[in-house]
C-alpha cells in the first residue's frame, strides 16, 4: 500500500498515457507506465436504451470529468474506497486499475424510471427507505435485472464482496444525498459499478448526470440524462447547472 501511495505522489502530473485498453459508450480507458494505474478519458458521446439512441452532448466529457472528480473526492474524504486518484486535465482522470465486477448496482430514493414502470407508479414518490437493485452488466443481454441469489449462484462476486458492495452503496447514498441536498438537488437514483483492487472492493466507473437522476429541489426540473433519453432539450445546460452548483458549493 505504501508503495502505491508513493507512486501516486511521484507520478502526479507526469503520468505517461499508453495504449487504449477499452472503449465504452462514454469513456476511453488507457494504460499508463504503471500497471496499477489507468487514465479515464471522458467523451461527449451519449447513448441510451443500451445504444439504441445515440447522440453527442456538447462538452459533456469535460463537465462529467469535473463532476465525477469532485464526487469521488468527497467519497475519499468519507473513507469510501474508490478508484479516483487525480483530475489530470479537462477530459482525463487518473484512476486505480480495478478488476471490474459485471454488476450495475442501482440505489433509489424516489420512484422513477424503470421502477415506476415496473410498479405501475408515477414518478416522484419518496421511498420509505433506499432500495438497492442489481443488473448483470452485459450489453449483449441488455443488462438484465438480477437478484442476490443470481449474483452468488453464478459467481459474479463472492459472499463477502456482495456484503461490502451493499454496505458501501448505502453509505455512498447517505453521503451523496446530503451533499446534493445542500446544493438544492434531489438525488433520485443512481448507478454504481464496483471492482476489486488487490482483493478489496472499490468503487469504480463514474458518478455523473449520465448515471444519476438529479432533480432540482424547488422545481423538480430534471438535471440529468433523462433530458436526452426523453428528448426534452436543454441537456448541456442541465449538466452545466449541476457542475456550477458543485463548484459554487465547494468554494
Ligand atoms: P432505470 O430507472 O432506468 O433503471 O435507471 C436507474 C438509474 O441508473 C438512473 O439514475 C440511471 C442509471 N442507469 C445507468 O447509469 N445506466 C444504465 O444503463 C441504466 C439502465 C440506468
Ligand atoms: N447507459 C445506457 C446506454 O447506453 C442506458 C442509459 O443510460 O439509459 O445505453
PDB file of C-alpha atoms and ligand atoms in Angstrom:
ATOM      1  CA  UNK A   1       0.000   0.000   0.000  1.00  0.00           C
ATOM      2  CA  UNK A   2       2.774   2.440   0.965  1.00  0.00           C
ATOM      3  CA  UNK A   3       4.434   1.803  -2.375  1.00  0.00           C
ATOM      4  CA  UNK A   4       1.195   2.688  -4.184  1.00  0.00           C
ATOM      5  CA  UNK A   5       0.824   5.956  -2.260  1.00  0.00           C
ATOM      6  CA  UNK A   6       4.428   6.783  -3.097  1.00  0.00           C
ATOM      7  CA  UNK A   7       3.805   6.009  -6.776  1.00  0.00           C
ATOM      8  CA  UNK A   8       0.680   8.185  -6.808  1.00  0.00           C
ATOM      9  CA  UNK A   9       2.690  11.039  -5.275  1.00  0.00           C
ATOM     10  CA  UNK A  10       5.619  10.712  -7.658  1.00  0.00           C
ATOM     11  CA  UNK A  11       3.514  10.351 -10.799  1.00  0.00           C
ATOM     12  CA  UNK A  12       1.166  13.257 -10.110  1.00  0.00           C
ATOM     13  CA  UNK A  13       1.173  15.449 -13.186  1.00  0.00           C
ATOM     14  CA  UNK A  14       3.513  13.462 -15.415  1.00  0.00           C
ATOM     15  CA  UNK A  15       1.879  10.102 -15.941  1.00  0.00           C
ATOM     16  CA  UNK A  16       2.541   8.777 -19.439  1.00  0.00           C
ATOM     17  CA  UNK A  17      -0.551   7.697 -21.348  1.00  0.00           C
ATOM     18  CA  UNK A  18      -0.003   4.424 -23.217  1.00  0.00           C
ATOM     19  CA  UNK A  19      -2.228   2.101 -25.265  1.00  0.00           C
ATOM     20  CA  UNK A  20      -6.021   2.147 -25.273  1.00  0.00           C
ATOM     21  CA  UNK A  21      -7.294  -0.723 -23.103  1.00  0.00           C
ATOM     22  CA  UNK A  22     -11.032  -0.349 -23.575  1.00  0.00           C
ATOM     23  CA  UNK A  23     -13.549   1.984 -25.165  1.00  0.00           C
ATOM     24  CA  UNK A  24     -17.015   2.199 -23.635  1.00  0.00           C
ATOM     25  CA  UNK A  25     -20.037   4.302 -24.535  1.00  0.00           C
ATOM     26  CA  UNK A  26     -18.947   7.367 -22.558  1.00  0.00           C
ATOM     27  CA  UNK A  27     -15.273   6.814 -21.724  1.00  0.00           C
ATOM     28  CA  UNK A  28     -11.995   5.505 -23.100  1.00  0.00           C
ATOM     29  CA  UNK A  29      -9.568   3.782 -20.734  1.00  0.00           C
ATOM     30  CA  UNK A  30      -5.809   3.994 -21.368  1.00  0.00           C
ATOM     31  CA  UNK A  31      -2.906   2.142 -19.788  1.00  0.00           C
ATOM     32  CA  UNK A  32      -0.101   4.107 -18.137  1.00  0.00           C
ATOM     33  CA  UNK A  33       3.535   3.379 -17.281  1.00  0.00           C
ATOM     34  CA  UNK A  34       2.272   1.862 -14.072  1.00  0.00           C
ATOM     35  CA  UNK A  35       0.378  -1.462 -14.223  1.00  0.00           C
ATOM     36  CA  UNK A  36      -1.754  -0.400 -11.215  1.00  0.00           C
ATOM     37  CA  UNK A  37      -2.931   2.890 -12.749  1.00  0.00           C
ATOM     38  CA  UNK A  38      -5.003   3.880 -15.789  1.00  0.00           C
ATOM     39  CA  UNK A  39      -6.319   7.064 -17.374  1.00  0.00           C
ATOM     40  CA  UNK A  40     -10.066   7.523 -17.991  1.00  0.00           C
ATOM     41  CA  UNK A  41     -10.913   9.889 -20.885  1.00  0.00           C
ATOM     42  CA  UNK A  42     -14.484  11.270 -20.833  1.00  0.00           C
ATOM     43  CA  UNK A  43     -16.189  11.532 -24.257  1.00  0.00           C
ATOM     44  CA  UNK A  44     -19.083  13.750 -25.368  1.00  0.00           C
ATOM     45  CA  UNK A  45     -20.935  10.709 -26.794  1.00  0.00           C
ATOM     46  CA  UNK A  46     -24.262   9.904 -25.216  1.00  0.00           C
ATOM     47  CA  UNK A  47     -26.267   6.712 -25.582  1.00  0.00           C
ATOM     48  CA  UNK A  48     -29.468   5.485 -24.049  1.00  0.00           C
ATOM     49  CA  UNK A  49     -31.503   2.276 -24.046  1.00  0.00           C
ATOM     50  CA  UNK A  50     -28.336   0.229 -24.482  1.00  0.00           C
ATOM     51  CA  UNK A  51     -27.033   2.091 -27.513  1.00  0.00           C
ATOM     52  CA  UNK A  52     -30.356   2.217 -29.409  1.00  0.00           C
ATOM     53  CA  UNK A  53     -30.378   6.013 -29.075  1.00  0.00           C
ATOM     54  CA  UNK A  54     -27.142   7.816 -29.878  1.00  0.00           C
ATOM     55  CA  UNK A  55     -26.075  11.426 -29.762  1.00  0.00           C
ATOM     56  CA  UNK A  56     -23.493  13.921 -28.633  1.00  0.00           C
ATOM     57  CA  UNK A  57     -23.852  16.298 -25.711  1.00  0.00           C
ATOM     58  CA  UNK A  58     -21.524  19.274 -26.235  1.00  0.00           C
ATOM     59  CA  UNK A  59     -18.716  19.366 -23.642  1.00  0.00           C
ATOM     60  CA  UNK A  60     -20.311  16.529 -21.644  1.00  0.00           C
ATOM     61  CA  UNK A  61     -16.903  14.872 -21.232  1.00  0.00           C
ATOM     62  CA  UNK A  62     -15.401  17.977 -19.662  1.00  0.00           C
ATOM     63  CA  UNK A  63     -18.361  18.523 -17.348  1.00  0.00           C
ATOM     64  CA  UNK A  64     -18.661  14.855 -16.328  1.00  0.00           C
ATOM     65  CA  UNK A  65     -14.925  14.561 -15.633  1.00  0.00           C
ATOM     66  CA  UNK A  66     -15.187  17.587 -13.324  1.00  0.00           C
ATOM     67  CA  UNK A  67     -18.377  16.379 -11.591  1.00  0.00           C
ATOM     68  CA  UNK A  68     -17.119  12.817 -11.129  1.00  0.00           C
ATOM     69  CA  UNK A  69     -13.740  14.044  -9.815  1.00  0.00           C
ATOM     70  CA  UNK A  70     -15.456  16.249  -7.248  1.00  0.00           C
ATOM     71  CA  UNK A  71     -17.823  13.484  -6.078  1.00  0.00           C
ATOM     72  CA  UNK A  72     -15.067  10.852  -5.837  1.00  0.00           C
ATOM     73  CA  UNK A  73     -13.008  13.357  -3.840  1.00  0.00           C
ATOM     74  CA  UNK A  74     -15.872  13.761  -1.373  1.00  0.00           C
ATOM     75  CA  UNK A  75     -16.246   9.978  -1.083  1.00  0.00           C
ATOM     76  CA  UNK A  76     -12.488   9.628  -0.493  1.00  0.00           C
ATOM     77  CA  UNK A  77     -12.736  12.173   2.344  1.00  0.00           C
ATOM     78  CA  UNK A  78     -15.500   9.975   3.803  1.00  0.00           C
ATOM     79  CA  UNK A  79     -13.247   6.884   3.540  1.00  0.00           C
ATOM     80  CA  UNK A  80     -15.139   5.156   0.727  1.00  0.00           C
ATOM     81  CA  UNK A  81     -12.531   3.113  -1.195  1.00  0.00           C
ATOM     82  CA  UNK A  82     -12.690   4.238  -4.837  1.00  0.00           C
ATOM     83  CA  UNK A  83     -10.542   4.282  -7.956  1.00  0.00           C
ATOM     84  CA  UNK A  84     -10.087   8.054  -8.232  1.00  0.00           C
ATOM     85  CA  UNK A  85      -6.581   9.444  -7.817  1.00  0.00           C
ATOM     86  CA  UNK A  86      -6.413  12.769  -9.631  1.00  0.00           C
ATOM     87  CA  UNK A  87      -8.147  15.093 -12.112  1.00  0.00           C
ATOM     88  CA  UNK A  88      -5.405  15.318 -14.767  1.00  0.00           C
ATOM     89  CA  UNK A  89      -6.862  17.736 -17.302  1.00  0.00           C
ATOM     90  CA  UNK A  90     -10.224  18.748 -18.850  1.00  0.00           C
ATOM     91  CA  UNK A  91     -11.195  15.274 -20.025  1.00  0.00           C
ATOM     92  CA  UNK A  92      -8.937  12.885 -18.121  1.00  0.00           C
ATOM     93  CA  UNK A  93      -8.628  11.493 -14.631  1.00  0.00           C
ATOM     94  CA  UNK A  94      -6.002   9.148 -13.189  1.00  0.00           C
ATOM     95  CA  UNK A  95      -7.548   6.041 -11.644  1.00  0.00           C
ATOM     96  CA  UNK A  96      -6.551   2.791  -9.987  1.00  0.00           C
ATOM     97  CA  UNK A  97      -6.873  -0.262 -12.215  1.00  0.00           C
ATOM     98  CA  UNK A  98      -9.717  -2.310 -10.767  1.00  0.00           C
ATOM     99  CA  UNK A  99     -10.834  -5.752 -11.859  1.00  0.00           C
ATOM    100  CA  UNK A 100     -14.427  -4.719 -12.563  1.00  0.00           C
ATOM    101  CA  UNK A 101     -17.289  -6.924 -11.388  1.00  0.00           C
ATOM    102  CA  UNK A 102     -20.022  -7.493 -14.025  1.00  0.00           C
ATOM    103  CA  UNK A 103     -22.664  -5.714 -11.945  1.00  0.00           C
ATOM    104  CA  UNK A 104     -24.623  -2.491 -12.080  1.00  0.00           C
ATOM    105  CA  UNK A 105     -25.715  -1.511  -8.586  1.00  0.00           C
ATOM    106  CA  UNK A 106     -28.661   0.880  -8.542  1.00  0.00           C
ATOM    107  CA  UNK A 107     -29.663   2.854  -5.465  1.00  0.00           C
ATOM    108  CA  UNK A 108     -33.097   4.516  -5.418  1.00  0.00           C
ATOM    109  CA  UNK A 109     -34.552   7.134  -3.071  1.00  0.00           C
ATOM    110  CA  UNK A 110     -37.554   8.245  -5.140  1.00  0.00           C
ATOM    111  CA  UNK A 111     -39.719   6.273  -7.586  1.00  0.00           C
ATOM    112  CA  UNK A 112     -38.618   6.998 -11.171  1.00  0.00           C
ATOM    113  CA  UNK A 113     -37.573   5.393 -14.450  1.00  0.00           C
ATOM    114  CA  UNK A 114     -37.769   1.618 -14.721  1.00  0.00           C
ATOM    115  CA  UNK A 115     -39.034   1.234 -11.123  1.00  0.00           C
ATOM    116  CA  UNK A 116     -42.023   3.477 -11.896  1.00  0.00           C
ATOM    117  CA  UNK A 117     -42.691   1.342 -14.968  1.00  0.00           C
ATOM    118  CA  UNK A 118     -42.246  -1.981 -13.157  1.00  0.00           C
ATOM    119  CA  UNK A 119     -44.571  -0.995 -10.288  1.00  0.00           C
ATOM    120  CA  UNK A 120     -47.086   0.878 -12.448  1.00  0.00           C
ATOM    121  CA  UNK A 121     -46.481   4.055 -10.455  1.00  0.00           C
ATOM    122  CA  UNK A 122     -45.917   7.646 -11.463  1.00  0.00           C
ATOM    123  CA  UNK A 123     -42.534   9.245 -10.836  1.00  0.00           C
ATOM    124  CA  UNK A 124     -41.840  11.270  -7.711  1.00  0.00           C
ATOM    125  CA  UNK A 125     -42.974   9.263  -4.660  1.00  0.00           C
ATOM    126  CA  UNK A 126     -40.355   9.152  -1.912  1.00  0.00           C
ATOM    127  CA  UNK A 127     -39.439   5.581  -0.891  1.00  0.00           C
ATOM    128  CA  UNK A 128     -39.644   4.839   2.847  1.00  0.00           C
ATOM    129  CA  UNK A 129     -36.035   3.623   2.676  1.00  0.00           C
ATOM    130  CA  UNK A 130     -33.418   3.364  -0.079  1.00  0.00           C
ATOM    131  CA  UNK A 131     -33.907   0.440  -2.473  1.00  0.00           C
ATOM    132  CA  UNK A 132     -30.941  -1.464  -3.914  1.00  0.00           C
ATOM    133  CA  UNK A 133     -31.170  -3.217  -7.277  1.00  0.00           C
ATOM    134  CA  UNK A 134     -28.692  -5.218  -9.325  1.00  0.00           C
ATOM    135  CA  UNK A 135     -28.265  -5.716 -13.048  1.00  0.00           C
ATOM    136  CA  UNK A 136     -25.941  -8.143 -14.804  1.00  0.00           C
ATOM    137  CA  UNK A 137     -23.603  -5.974 -16.861  1.00  0.00           C
ATOM    138  CA  UNK A 138     -23.883  -7.405 -20.352  1.00  0.00           C
ATOM    139  CA  UNK A 139     -24.549  -5.258 -23.446  1.00  0.00           C
ATOM    140  CA  UNK A 140     -25.464  -8.402 -25.399  1.00  0.00           C
ATOM    141  CA  UNK A 141     -28.246  -9.196 -22.900  1.00  0.00           C
ATOM    142  CA  UNK A 142     -29.309  -5.552 -22.298  1.00  0.00           C
ATOM    143  CA  UNK A 143     -28.075  -5.529 -18.651  1.00  0.00           C
ATOM    144  CA  UNK A 144     -30.858  -7.729 -17.234  1.00  0.00           C
ATOM    145  CA  UNK A 145     -32.266  -7.245 -13.729  1.00  0.00           C
ATOM    146  CA  UNK A 146     -30.933  -9.915 -11.326  1.00  0.00           C
ATOM    147  CA  UNK A 147     -31.130 -10.634  -7.594  1.00  0.00           C
ATOM    148  CA  UNK A 148     -28.581 -11.503  -4.920  1.00  0.00           C
ATOM    149  CA  UNK A 149     -29.082 -15.262  -5.399  1.00  0.00           C
ATOM    150  CA  UNK A 150     -28.219 -14.935  -9.093  1.00  0.00           C
ATOM    151  CA  UNK A 151     -25.099 -12.953  -8.200  1.00  0.00           C
ATOM    152  CA  UNK A 152     -23.860 -15.646  -5.802  1.00  0.00           C
ATOM    153  CA  UNK A 153     -25.021 -18.748  -7.706  1.00  0.00           C
ATOM    154  CA  UNK A 154     -23.425 -17.521 -10.929  1.00  0.00           C
ATOM    155  CA  UNK A 155     -20.267 -16.434  -9.058  1.00  0.00           C
ATOM    156  CA  UNK A 156     -20.477 -12.817 -10.215  1.00  0.00           C
ATOM    157  CA  UNK A 157     -18.800 -11.986  -6.906  1.00  0.00           C
ATOM    158  CA  UNK A 158     -18.142 -13.605  -3.523  1.00  0.00           C
ATOM    159  CA  UNK A 159     -20.453 -13.501  -0.490  1.00  0.00           C
ATOM    160  CA  UNK A 160     -18.333 -11.064   1.490  1.00  0.00           C
ATOM    161  CA  UNK A 161     -17.790  -8.868  -1.579  1.00  0.00           C
ATOM    162  CA  UNK A 162     -21.547  -8.575  -2.032  1.00  0.00           C
ATOM    163  CA  UNK A 163     -21.952  -7.594   1.633  1.00  0.00           C
ATOM    164  CA  UNK A 164     -19.260  -4.916   1.177  1.00  0.00           C
ATOM    165  CA  UNK A 165     -20.866  -3.672  -2.034  1.00  0.00           C
ATOM    166  CA  UNK A 166     -24.262  -3.290  -0.364  1.00  0.00           C
ATOM    167  CA  UNK A 167     -22.818  -1.516   2.677  1.00  0.00           C
ATOM    168  CA  UNK A 168     -20.745   0.800   0.533  1.00  0.00           C
ATOM    169  CA  UNK A 169     -23.627   1.574  -1.824  1.00  0.00           C
ATOM    170  CA  UNK A 170     -25.856   2.628   1.088  1.00  0.00           C
ATOM    171  CA  UNK A 171     -23.094   4.712   2.697  1.00  0.00           C
ATOM    172  CA  UNK A 172     -22.367   6.376  -0.655  1.00  0.00           C
ATOM    173  CA  UNK A 173     -26.072   7.139  -0.943  1.00  0.00           C
ATOM    174  CA  UNK A 174     -26.144   8.822   2.501  1.00  0.00           C
ATOM    175  CA  UNK A 175     -23.093  10.918   1.667  1.00  0.00           C
ATOM    176  CA  UNK A 176     -24.323  11.973  -1.777  1.00  0.00           C
ATOM    177  CA  UNK A 177     -27.934  12.652  -0.734  1.00  0.00           C
ATOM    178  CA  UNK A 178     -26.652  15.125   1.893  1.00  0.00           C
ATOM    179  CA  UNK A 179     -24.113  16.664  -0.451  1.00  0.00           C
ATOM    180  CA  UNK A 180     -26.599  17.255  -3.283  1.00  0.00           C
ATOM    181  CA  UNK A 181     -29.264  18.454  -0.853  1.00  0.00           C
ATOM    182  CA  UNK A 182     -27.066  21.391   0.188  1.00  0.00           C
ATOM    183  CA  UNK A 183     -26.989  22.408  -3.475  1.00  0.00           C
ATOM    184  CA  UNK A 184     -30.742  22.263  -3.890  1.00  0.00           C
ATOM    185  CA  UNK A 185     -30.663  18.946  -5.754  1.00  0.00           C
ATOM    186  CA  UNK A 186     -32.598  15.752  -5.009  1.00  0.00           C
ATOM    187  CA  UNK A 187     -30.636  12.553  -5.649  1.00  0.00           C
ATOM    188  CA  UNK A 188     -33.478  10.448  -7.051  1.00  0.00           C
ATOM    189  CA  UNK A 189     -31.472   7.350  -8.034  1.00  0.00           C
ATOM    190  CA  UNK A 190     -28.073   6.395  -9.416  1.00  0.00           C
ATOM    191  CA  UNK A 191     -25.990   3.510 -10.735  1.00  0.00           C
ATOM    192  CA  UNK A 192     -22.640   2.385  -9.341  1.00  0.00           C
ATOM    193  CA  UNK A 193     -20.044  -0.091 -10.564  1.00  0.00           C
ATOM    194  CA  UNK A 194     -17.548  -1.804  -8.299  1.00  0.00           C
ATOM    195  CA  UNK A 195     -14.300  -3.678  -8.855  1.00  0.00           C
ATOM    196  CA  UNK A 196     -11.532  -5.399  -6.947  1.00  0.00           C
ATOM    197  CA  UNK A 197      -8.157  -3.845  -6.208  1.00  0.00           C
ATOM    198  CA  UNK A 198      -5.656  -6.137  -4.503  1.00  0.00           C
ATOM    199  CA  UNK A 199      -8.604  -8.228  -3.310  1.00  0.00           C
ATOM    200  CA  UNK A 200     -10.687  -5.397  -1.808  1.00  0.00           C
ATOM    201  CA  UNK A 201     -13.963  -3.917  -3.104  1.00  0.00           C
ATOM    202  CA  UNK A 202     -13.502  -0.442  -4.595  1.00  0.00           C
ATOM    203  CA  UNK A 203     -15.983   1.895  -6.268  1.00  0.00           C
ATOM    204  CA  UNK A 204     -15.112   2.466  -9.944  1.00  0.00           C
ATOM    205  CA  UNK A 205     -16.636   3.943 -13.110  1.00  0.00           C
ATOM    206  CA  UNK A 206     -18.223   7.427 -12.794  1.00  0.00           C
ATOM    207  CA  UNK A 207     -20.824   9.397 -10.861  1.00  0.00           C
ATOM    208  CA  UNK A 208     -22.311  11.947 -13.251  1.00  0.00           C
ATOM    209  CA  UNK A 209     -25.654  13.153 -14.612  1.00  0.00           C
ATOM    210  CA  UNK A 210     -25.293  10.222 -17.075  1.00  0.00           C
ATOM    211  CA  UNK A 211     -25.519   7.748 -14.206  1.00  0.00           C
ATOM    212  CA  UNK A 212     -27.749   9.609 -11.714  1.00  0.00           C
ATOM    213  CA  UNK A 213     -31.226  11.133 -11.696  1.00  0.00           C
ATOM    214  CA  UNK A 214     -30.906  14.623 -10.246  1.00  0.00           C
ATOM    215  CA  UNK A 215     -33.939  16.866  -9.756  1.00  0.00           C
ATOM    216  CA  UNK A 216     -33.985  20.498  -8.701  1.00  0.00           C
ATOM    217  CA  UNK A 217     -35.374  20.540  -5.152  1.00  0.00           C
ATOM    218  CA  UNK A 218     -37.678  23.521  -5.692  1.00  0.00           C
ATOM    219  CA  UNK A 219     -38.975  22.929  -9.212  1.00  0.00           C
ATOM    220  CA  UNK A 220     -38.337  19.186  -9.756  1.00  0.00           C
ATOM    221  CA  UNK A 221     -36.683  20.191 -13.045  1.00  0.00           C
ATOM    222  CA  UNK A 222     -34.613  17.281 -14.382  1.00  0.00           C
ATOM    223  CA  UNK A 223     -30.862  17.970 -14.362  1.00  0.00           C
ATOM    224  CA  UNK A 224     -29.658  14.668 -15.846  1.00  0.00           C
ATOM    225  CA  UNK A 225     -29.587  12.308 -18.818  1.00  0.00           C
ATOM    226  CA  UNK A 226     -33.368  11.823 -18.783  1.00  0.00           C
ATOM    227  CA  UNK A 227     -33.426  15.129 -20.746  1.00  0.00           C
ATOM    228  CA  UNK A 228     -31.523  13.292 -23.513  1.00  0.00           C
ATOM    229  CA  UNK A 229     -33.374   9.967 -23.126  1.00  0.00           C
ATOM    230  CA  UNK A 230     -36.760  11.724 -23.357  1.00  0.00           C
ATOM    231  CA  UNK A 231     -35.836  14.404 -25.945  1.00  0.00           C
ATOM    232  CA  UNK A 232     -36.603  17.229 -23.530  1.00  0.00           C
ATOM    233  CA  UNK A 233     -33.899  19.631 -24.749  1.00  0.00           C
ATOM    234  CA  UNK A 234     -31.636  21.721 -22.523  1.00  0.00           C
ATOM    235  CA  UNK A 235     -29.303  18.780 -21.896  1.00  0.00           C
ATOM    236  CA  UNK A 236     -25.980  20.683 -21.891  1.00  0.00           C
ATOM    237  CA  UNK A 237     -27.481  23.426 -19.735  1.00  0.00           C
ATOM    238  CA  UNK A 238     -28.708  20.872 -17.183  1.00  0.00           C
ATOM    239  CA  UNK A 239     -25.278  19.200 -16.880  1.00  0.00           C
ATOM    240  CA  UNK A 240     -23.646  22.642 -16.596  1.00  0.00           C
ATOM    241  CA  UNK A 241     -26.113  23.618 -13.844  1.00  0.00           C
ATOM    242  CA  UNK A 242     -25.087  20.573 -11.792  1.00  0.00           C
ATOM    243  CA  UNK A 243     -21.392  21.435 -12.199  1.00  0.00           C
ATOM    244  CA  UNK A 244     -21.947  25.119 -11.356  1.00  0.00           C
ATOM    245  CA  UNK A 245     -23.728  24.187  -8.138  1.00  0.00           C
ATOM    246  CA  UNK A 246     -20.968  21.728  -7.182  1.00  0.00           C
ATOM    247  CA  UNK A 247     -18.271  24.305  -7.801  1.00  0.00           C
ATOM    248  CA  UNK A 248     -20.187  27.072  -6.015  1.00  0.00           C
ATOM    249  CA  UNK A 249     -20.716  24.766  -3.057  1.00  0.00           C
ATOM    250  CA  UNK A 250     -17.044  23.870  -2.981  1.00  0.00           C
ATOM    251  CA  UNK A 251     -15.729  27.459  -2.904  1.00  0.00           C
TER     252      UNK A 251
HETATM  253  P1  LIG B   1     -33.559   2.995 -14.507  1.00  0.00           P
HETATM  254  O1  LIG B   1     -34.675   3.662 -13.772  1.00  0.00           O
HETATM  255  O2  LIG B   1     -33.624   3.194 -15.985  1.00  0.00           O
HETATM  256  O3  LIG B   1     -33.417   1.559 -14.104  1.00  0.00           O
HETATM  257  O4  LIG B   1     -32.215   3.726 -14.026  1.00  0.00           O
HETATM  258  C1  LIG B   1     -31.858   3.820 -12.682  1.00  0.00           C
HETATM  259  C2  LIG B   1     -30.616   4.692 -12.552  1.00  0.00           C
HETATM  260  O5  LIG B   1     -29.485   4.062 -13.110  1.00  0.00           O
HETATM  261  C3  LIG B   1     -30.724   6.051 -13.231  1.00  0.00           C
HETATM  262  O6  LIG B   1     -30.140   7.023 -12.383  1.00  0.00           O
HETATM  263  C4  LIG B   1     -29.915   5.915 -14.477  1.00  0.00           C
HETATM  264  C5  LIG B   1     -28.894   4.870 -14.136  1.00  0.00           C
HETATM  265  N1  LIG B   1     -28.574   3.996 -15.255  1.00  0.00           N
HETATM  266  C6  LIG B   1     -27.300   3.983 -15.782  1.00  0.00           C
HETATM  267  O7  LIG B   1     -26.428   4.736 -15.334  1.00  0.00           O
HETATM  268  N2  LIG B   1     -27.037   3.134 -16.809  1.00  0.00           N
HETATM  269  C7  LIG B   1     -27.946   2.297 -17.316  1.00  0.00           C
HETATM  270  O8  LIG B   1     -27.631   1.540 -18.230  1.00  0.00           O
HETATM  271  C8  LIG B   1     -29.266   2.312 -16.758  1.00  0.00           C
HETATM  272  C9  LIG B   1     -30.337   1.421 -17.319  1.00  0.00           C
HETATM  273  C10 LIG B   1     -29.534   3.175 -15.743  1.00  0.00           C
HETATM  274  N1  LIG B   2     -26.116   3.825 -20.453  1.00  0.00           N
HETATM  275  C1  LIG B   2     -27.082   3.016 -21.079  1.00  0.00           C
HETATM  276  C2  LIG B   2     -26.929   3.034 -22.583  1.00  0.00           C
HETATM  277  O1  LIG B   2     -26.334   3.404 -23.252  1.00  0.00           O
HETATM  278  C3  LIG B   2     -28.511   3.283 -20.719  1.00  0.00           C
HETATM  279  C4  LIG B   2     -28.948   4.602 -20.205  1.00  0.00           C
HETATM  280  O2  LIG B   2     -28.208   5.316 -19.551  1.00  0.00           O
HETATM  281  O3  LIG B   2     -30.118   4.915 -20.426  1.00  0.00           O
HETATM  282  O4  LIG B   2     -27.387   2.720 -23.415  1.00  0.00           O
END
